[in-house]
Amino acid sequence: MNEITVQSKSRTAFIDITSVVQQFAAEKKMHEGLITVFVPHTTAGVTINENADPDVTADMETILDRMIPWNGGYRHGEGNTAAHVKASLMGSSVQVIVENCKLRLGTWQSIYFCEFDGPRIRNVWLKESA
Amino acid sequence: MNEITVQSKSRTAFIDITSVVQQFAAEKKMHEGLITVFVPHTTAGVTINENADPDVTADMETILDRMIPWNGGYRHGEGNTAAHVKASLMGSSVQVIVENCKLRLGTWQSIYFCEFDGPRIRNVWLKESA
Amino acid sequence: MNEITVQSKSRTAFIDITSVVQQFAAEKKMHEGLITVFVPHTTAGVTINENADPDVTADMETILDRMIPWNGGYRHGEGNTAAHVKASLMGSSVQVIVENCKLRLGTWQSIYFCEFDGPRIRNVWLKESA
């Protein structure tokens, strides 16, 4: 298992980590297999979405904020309930297929670390399987 | 890795691909393992849900449309932001357990390709692991 | 593959199953690998979220109810459409990394079975991979 570090700079952010995951596949010399990208936090998640136009992830942040407002009269005393819910909606892991040491992703796909309670220094765990 | 093709016929559609995934497990003679069903698109996803009453997936399409309206004043110039968000909510992959060349699914479960920006010809990638 | 049983006591409930998954990893003597936690139901799901303050999952139940009200004029005759949608939003499986027979989870993470149409007796399937 490898651990990478991600630094977020605002409360919510979608940070493209594709190149780091690609580097992991190359270093592990993965002929073929799967990589599980796992986020060990409860106010951040991971998703795969469009890499071409940064407005897509900006819109996603806006829509998630509309769906789950930061101030919603929640019980959780820390005040970051919205971040916990968004984390579960995006999910704690994604799976990516690897062939010949290369990630197999669609043309427009990137892997995004989803920060919902930043800015923070975060970890992401990468695990290969055959 | 195998690639299958899915043809959607409307903007949103839940298309049952269980039998194709089952065929893959049989062809690969998978004694036991997992299949990862991966969608290489950013305006489509994949989920597992009820196969008995088609009203369930029809309701899901309606509810997702209410939650994330197609016209929402989004920034993304292509105008299909809602499809991108729905794709991340459903997710880009599902995992299914295989035993004796058969998918292990619950009684009412099917695997659905989720089209959110059709009609289009789409791909789905299938990858076995042990 | 192992099957465990979960008893829910209300319509919606987040039930911590981490210790049972940990026990599975220990019994299988998993030096390293992944466990897939799969829910074979269509009105229940599984997610990873905070284990410290029970208000977090209570808030999540409330927010999901606001987003997808139980009574929404749905077509599905059984009347539990909301539960089906919530199940797909949380997802049917999670992946957890195992090292030296221990689950690798973040400090605040637990694995939650998500009941959305209880009370019922439910199953969860656990599958290891290398």
mmCIF file of N, CA and C in Angstrom, chain B residues 14 32-34 47-51 53-56 58-60 62-64 66-67 89-90 94-99 104-110 129-130, chain C residues 1 3 36 38-43 67-68 72-78 80-85 87-93 95 125-130:
data_model
loop_
_atom_site.group_PDB
_atom_site.id
_atom_site.type_symbol
_atom_site.label_atom_id
_atom_site.label_comp_id
_atom_site.label_asym_id
_atom_site.label_seq_id
_atom_site.Cartn_x
_atom_site.Cartn_y
_atom_site.Cartn_z
ATOM 1 N N PHE B 14 -31.885 3.749 -17.558
ATOM 2 C CA PHE B 14 -31.207 2.713 -16.787
ATOM 3 C C PHE B 14 -31.316 1.421 -17.598
ATOM 4 N N GLU B 32 -13.991 -18.544 -8.790
ATOM 5 C CA GLU B 32 -14.456 -17.536 -7.851
ATOM 6 C C GLU B 32 -13.627 -16.275 -8.001
ATOM 7 N N GLY B 33 -14.219 -15.162 -7.625
ATOM 8 C CA GLY B 33 -13.518 -13.894 -7.770
ATOM 9 C C GLY B 33 -14.484 -12.738 -7.770
ATOM 10 N N LEU B 34 -14.006 -11.645 -8.348
ATOM 11 C CA LEU B 34 -14.800 -10.428 -8.422
ATOM 12 C C LEU B 34 -14.759 -9.906 -9.853
ATOM 13 N N THR B 47 -24.919 1.351 -11.520
ATOM 14 C CA THR B 47 -25.425 1.081 -10.175
ATOM 15 C C THR B 47 -26.115 -0.276 -10.174
ATOM 16 N N ILE B 48 -26.363 -0.777 -8.974
ATOM 17 C CA ILE B 48 -27.093 -2.026 -8.794
ATOM 18 C C ILE B 48 -28.401 -1.677 -8.115
ATOM 19 N N ASN B 49 -29.530 -2.105 -8.699
ATOM 20 C CA ASN B 49 -30.808 -1.829 -8.069
ATOM 21 C C ASN B 49 -31.862 -2.825 -8.561
ATOM 22 N N GLU B 50 -33.118 -2.563 -8.213
ATOM 23 C CA GLU B 50 -34.179 -3.551 -8.436
ATOM 24 C C GLU B 50 -34.471 -3.836 -9.903
ATOM 25 N N ASN B 51 -34.675 -5.127 -10.183
ATOM 26 C CA ASN B 51 -34.939 -5.591 -11.545
ATOM 27 C C ASN B 51 -36.391 -6.003 -11.776
ATOM 28 N N ASP B 53 -39.581 -4.419 -10.926
ATOM 29 C CA ASP B 53 -40.568 -3.420 -11.351
ATOM 30 C C ASP B 53 -39.837 -2.275 -12.050
ATOM 31 N N PRO B 54 -40.054 -2.095 -13.346
ATOM 32 C CA PRO B 54 -39.353 -1.011 -14.071
ATOM 33 C C PRO B 54 -39.702 0.379 -13.555
ATOM 34 N N ASP B 55 -40.770 0.496 -12.755
ATOM 35 C CA ASP B 55 -41.101 1.793 -12.160
ATOM 36 C C ASP B 55 -40.010 2.266 -11.194
ATOM 37 N N VAL B 56 -39.238 1.333 -10.627
ATOM 38 C CA VAL B 56 -38.188 1.748 -9.686
ATOM 39 C C VAL B 56 -37.147 2.602 -10.393
ATOM 40 N N ALA B 58 -37.496 4.052 -13.267
ATOM 41 C CA ALA B 58 -38.183 5.252 -13.789
ATOM 42 C C ALA B 58 -38.275 6.313 -12.691
ATOM 43 N N ASP B 59 -38.643 5.892 -11.483
ATOM 44 C CA ASP B 59 -38.680 6.825 -10.356
ATOM 45 C C ASP B 59 -37.294 7.402 -10.066
ATOM 46 N N MET B 60 -36.263 6.563 -10.159
ATOM 47 C CA MET B 60 -34.904 7.048 -9.889
ATOM 48 C C MET B 60 -34.520 8.138 -10.875
ATOM 49 N N THR B 62 -36.558 10.182 -12.367
ATOM 50 C CA THR B 62 -37.338 11.368 -12.004
ATOM 51 C C THR B 62 -36.745 12.076 -10.796
ATOM 52 N N ILE B 63 -36.399 11.303 -9.777
ATOM 53 C CA ILE B 63 -35.864 11.894 -8.546
ATOM 54 C C ILE B 63 -34.519 12.565 -8.805
ATOM 55 N N LEU B 64 -33.662 11.918 -9.585
ATOM 56 C CA LEU B 64 -32.362 12.527 -9.892
ATOM 57 C C LEU B 64 -32.561 13.822 -10.684
ATOM 58 N N ARG B 66 -35.155 15.842 -10.389
ATOM 59 C CA ARG B 66 -35.612 16.846 -9.421
ATOM 60 C C ARG B 66 -34.443 17.382 -8.602
ATOM 61 N N MET B 67 -33.551 16.474 -8.193
ATOM 62 C CA MET B 67 -32.428 16.877 -7.348
ATOM 63 C C MET B 67 -31.441 17.742 -8.125
ATOM 64 N N LEU B 89 -22.705 10.684 -8.636
ATOM 65 C CA LEU B 89 -23.581 10.188 -7.557
ATOM 66 C C LEU B 89 -23.797 8.679 -7.674
ATOM 67 N N MET B 90 -23.960 8.186 -8.900
ATOM 68 C CA MET B 90 -24.117 6.735 -9.081
ATOM 69 C C MET B 90 -22.766 6.038 -8.969
ATOM 70 N N VAL B 94 -18.974 -0.719 -10.255
ATOM 71 C CA VAL B 94 -19.512 -1.591 -9.199
ATOM 72 C C VAL B 94 -18.686 -2.871 -9.182
ATOM 73 N N GLN B 95 -18.692 -3.536 -8.035
ATOM 74 C CA GLN B 95 -18.017 -4.825 -7.878
ATOM 75 C C GLN B 95 -19.066 -5.893 -7.636
ATOM 76 N N VAL B 96 -18.892 -7.025 -8.306
ATOM 77 C CA VAL B 96 -19.819 -8.145 -8.130
ATOM 78 C C VAL B 96 -19.014 -9.407 -7.837
ATOM 79 N N ILE B 97 -19.467 -10.166 -6.847
ATOM 80 C CA ILE B 97 -18.817 -11.418 -6.477
ATOM 81 C C ILE B 97 -19.239 -12.520 -7.453
ATOM 82 N N VAL B 98 -18.287 -13.392 -7.808
ATOM 83 C CA VAL B 98 -18.572 -14.529 -8.695
ATOM 84 C C VAL B 98 -18.218 -15.830 -7.984
ATOM 85 N N GLU B 99 -19.096 -16.809 -8.095
ATOM 86 C CA GLU B 99 -18.819 -18.156 -7.575
ATOM 87 C C GLU B 99 -19.303 -19.175 -8.588
ATOM 88 N N ARG B 104 -22.957 -13.541 -8.033
ATOM 89 C CA ARG B 104 -23.719 -13.606 -6.790
ATOM 90 C C ARG B 104 -24.384 -12.248 -6.586
ATOM 91 N N LEU B 105 -25.661 -12.196 -6.880
ATOM 92 C CA LEU B 105 -26.437 -10.977 -6.667
ATOM 93 C C LEU B 105 -27.627 -11.318 -5.797
ATOM 94 N N GLY B 106 -28.162 -10.342 -5.103
ATOM 95 C CA GLY B 106 -29.393 -10.560 -4.363
ATOM 96 C C GLY B 106 -30.548 -10.840 -5.311
ATOM 97 N N THR B 107 -31.597 -11.414 -4.753
ATOM 98 C CA THR B 107 -32.759 -11.842 -5.544
ATOM 99 C C THR B 107 -33.279 -10.765 -6.479
ATOM 100 N N TRP B 108 -33.316 -9.542 -5.994
ATOM 101 C CA TRP B 108 -33.942 -8.464 -6.770
ATOM 102 C C TRP B 108 -32.930 -7.565 -7.462
ATOM 103 N N GLN B 109 -31.652 -7.926 -7.388
ATOM 104 C CA GLN B 109 -30.615 -7.031 -7.930
ATOM 105 C C GLN B 109 -30.291 -7.272 -9.397
ATOM 106 N N SER B 110 -30.169 -6.175 -10.136
ATOM 107 C CA SER B 110 -29.569 -6.186 -11.469
ATOM 108 C C SER B 110 -28.529 -5.075 -11.540
ATOM 109 N N SER B 129 -11.000 -10.192 -11.223
ATOM 110 C CA SER B 129 -9.872 -10.284 -10.291
ATOM 111 C C SER B 129 -10.124 -11.458 -9.353
ATOM 112 N N ALA B 130 -9.050 -11.916 -8.741
ATOM 113 C CA ALA B 130 -9.127 -13.171 -7.961
ATOM 114 C C ALA B 130 -9.162 -12.877 -6.462
ATOM 115 N N MET C 1 -16.484 -16.717 0.182
ATOM 116 C CA MET C 1 -17.407 -15.634 0.539
ATOM 117 C C MET C 1 -18.091 -15.948 1.861
ATOM 118 N N GLU C 3 -21.126 -14.741 4.720
ATOM 119 C CA GLU C 3 -22.358 -13.970 4.861
ATOM 120 C C GLU C 3 -22.560 -13.629 6.329
ATOM 121 N N THR C 36 -14.079 -6.795 -0.069
ATOM 122 C CA THR C 36 -15.255 -6.151 -0.647
ATOM 123 C C THR C 36 -16.443 -6.466 0.249
ATOM 124 N N PHE C 38 -20.286 -6.298 0.379
ATOM 125 C CA PHE C 38 -21.349 -6.190 -0.633
ATOM 126 C C PHE C 38 -22.717 -6.404 0.015
ATOM 127 N N VAL C 39 -23.654 -5.517 -0.302
ATOM 128 C CA VAL C 39 -25.014 -5.613 0.240
ATOM 129 C C VAL C 39 -25.943 -6.147 -0.860
ATOM 130 N N PRO C 40 -26.522 -7.336 -0.670
ATOM 131 C CA PRO C 40 -27.342 -7.956 -1.712
ATOM 132 C C PRO C 40 -28.811 -7.535 -1.670
ATOM 133 N N HIS C 41 -29.058 -6.293 -1.306
ATOM 134 C CA HIS C 41 -30.414 -5.769 -1.222
ATOM 135 C C HIS C 41 -30.532 -4.506 -2.068
ATOM 136 N N THR C 42 -31.775 -4.114 -2.394
ATOM 137 C CA THR C 42 -31.960 -2.943 -3.246
ATOM 138 C C THR C 42 -32.583 -1.760 -2.495
ATOM 139 N N THR C 43 -32.842 -1.956 -1.207
ATOM 140 C CA THR C 43 -33.319 -0.839 -0.383
ATOM 141 C C THR C 43 -32.408 -0.641 0.830
ATOM 142 N N MET C 67 -33.712 15.136 1.068
ATOM 143 C CA MET C 67 -33.405 15.107 -0.354
ATOM 144 C C MET C 67 -34.380 14.215 -1.118
ATOM 145 N N ILE C 68 -34.746 13.102 -0.492
ATOM 146 C CA ILE C 68 -35.609 12.115 -1.150
ATOM 147 C C ILE C 68 -36.715 11.731 -0.170
ATOM 148 N N GLY C 72 -43.382 10.920 -2.308
ATOM 149 C CA GLY C 72 -42.992 11.880 -3.334
ATOM 150 C C GLY C 72 -43.787 11.725 -4.615
ATOM 151 N N GLY C 73 -44.917 11.045 -4.536
ATOM 152 C CA GLY C 73 -45.709 10.841 -5.737
ATOM 153 C C GLY C 73 -45.013 9.933 -6.729
ATOM 154 N N TYR C 74 -44.397 8.854 -6.238
ATOM 155 C CA TYR C 74 -43.631 7.966 -7.104
ATOM 156 C C TYR C 74 -44.542 6.919 -7.759
ATOM 157 N N ARG C 75 -44.035 6.303 -8.825
ATOM 158 C CA ARG C 75 -44.820 5.309 -9.552
ATOM 159 C C ARG C 75 -44.769 3.916 -8.908
ATOM 160 N N HIS C 76 -43.618 3.566 -8.351
ATOM 161 C CA HIS C 76 -43.394 2.210 -7.833
ATOM 162 C C HIS C 76 -44.430 1.850 -6.773
ATOM 163 N N GLY C 77 -45.223 0.796 -7.045
ATOM 164 C CA GLY C 77 -46.384 0.467 -6.235
ATOM 165 C C GLY C 77 -46.089 0.078 -4.803
ATOM 166 N N GLU C 78 -44.891 -0.413 -4.540
ATOM 167 C CA GLU C 78 -44.574 -0.850 -3.177
ATOM 168 C C GLU C 78 -44.415 0.322 -2.213
ATOM 169 N N ASN C 80 -41.786 2.182 -1.651
ATOM 170 C CA ASN C 80 -40.465 2.389 -1.030
ATOM 171 C C ASN C 80 -39.416 2.891 -2.021
ATOM 172 N N THR C 81 -39.868 3.659 -3.002
ATOM 173 C CA THR C 81 -38.945 4.224 -3.989
ATOM 174 C C THR C 81 -37.794 4.975 -3.330
ATOM 175 N N ALA C 82 -38.105 5.783 -2.309
ATOM 176 C CA ALA C 82 -37.054 6.575 -1.656
ATOM 177 C C ALA C 82 -35.914 5.677 -1.179
ATOM 178 N N ALA C 83 -36.257 4.515 -0.651
ATOM 179 C CA ALA C 83 -35.235 3.591 -0.155
ATOM 180 C C ALA C 83 -34.347 3.087 -1.294
ATOM 181 N N HIS C 84 -34.945 2.820 -2.447
ATOM 182 C CA HIS C 84 -34.154 2.372 -3.601
ATOM 183 C C HIS C 84 -33.153 3.437 -4.042
ATOM 184 N N VAL C 85 -33.609 4.694 -4.068
ATOM 185 C CA VAL C 85 -32.717 5.767 -4.522
ATOM 186 C C VAL C 85 -31.578 5.975 -3.524
ATOM 187 N N ALA C 87 -30.319 3.802 -1.591
ATOM 188 C CA ALA C 87 -29.409 2.662 -1.700
ATOM 189 C C ALA C 87 -28.383 2.906 -2.803
ATOM 190 N N SER C 88 -28.847 3.410 -3.957
ATOM 191 C CA SER C 88 -27.901 3.676 -5.050
ATOM 192 C C SER C 88 -26.988 4.857 -4.737
ATOM 193 N N LEU C 89 -27.476 5.841 -3.994
ATOM 194 C CA LEU C 89 -26.615 6.984 -3.644
ATOM 195 C C LEU C 89 -25.472 6.553 -2.718
ATOM 196 N N MET C 90 -25.764 5.671 -1.773
ATOM 197 C CA MET C 90 -24.704 5.177 -0.879
ATOM 198 C C MET C 90 -23.850 4.137 -1.603
ATOM 199 N N GLY C 91 -24.500 3.263 -2.392
ATOM 200 C CA GLY C 91 -23.772 2.236 -3.139
ATOM 201 C C GLY C 91 -23.946 0.863 -2.535
ATOM 202 N N SER C 92 -23.705 -0.163 -3.357
ATOM 203 C CA SER C 92 -23.908 -1.546 -2.938
ATOM 204 C C SER C 92 -22.661 -2.185 -2.346
ATOM 205 N N SER C 93 -21.508 -1.538 -2.476
ATOM 206 C CA SER C 93 -20.294 -2.131 -1.904
ATOM 207 C C SER C 93 -19.270 -1.071 -1.527
ATOM 208 N N GLN C 95 -14.830 -1.028 -0.562
ATOM 209 C CA GLN C 95 -13.579 -1.790 -0.528
ATOM 210 C C GLN C 95 -12.733 -1.281 0.631
ATOM 211 N N TRP C 125 -22.457 -9.556 2.417
ATOM 212 C CA TRP C 125 -21.487 -10.532 1.926
ATOM 213 C C TRP C 125 -20.091 -9.939 1.973
ATOM 214 N N LEU C 126 -19.136 -10.752 2.428
ATOM 215 C CA LEU C 126 -17.737 -10.325 2.539
ATOM 216 C C LEU C 126 -16.879 -11.207 1.645
ATOM 217 N N LYS C 127 -16.041 -10.587 0.846
ATOM 218 C CA LYS C 127 -15.224 -11.340 -0.110
ATOM 219 C C LYS C 127 -13.808 -10.777 -0.087
ATOM 220 N N GLU C 128 -12.814 -11.635 0.117
ATOM 221 C CA GLU C 128 -11.427 -11.166 0.124
ATOM 222 C C GLU C 128 -10.824 -11.289 -1.269
ATOM 223 N N SER C 129 -9.880 -10.414 -1.571
ATOM 224 C CA SER C 129 -9.117 -10.556 -2.811
ATOM 225 C C SER C 129 -7.678 -10.141 -2.539
ATOM 226 N N ALA C 130 -6.780 -10.575 -3.421
ATOM 227 C CA ALA C 130 -5.338 -10.410 -3.151
ATOM 228 C C ALA C 130 -4.751 -9.288 -4.007
#
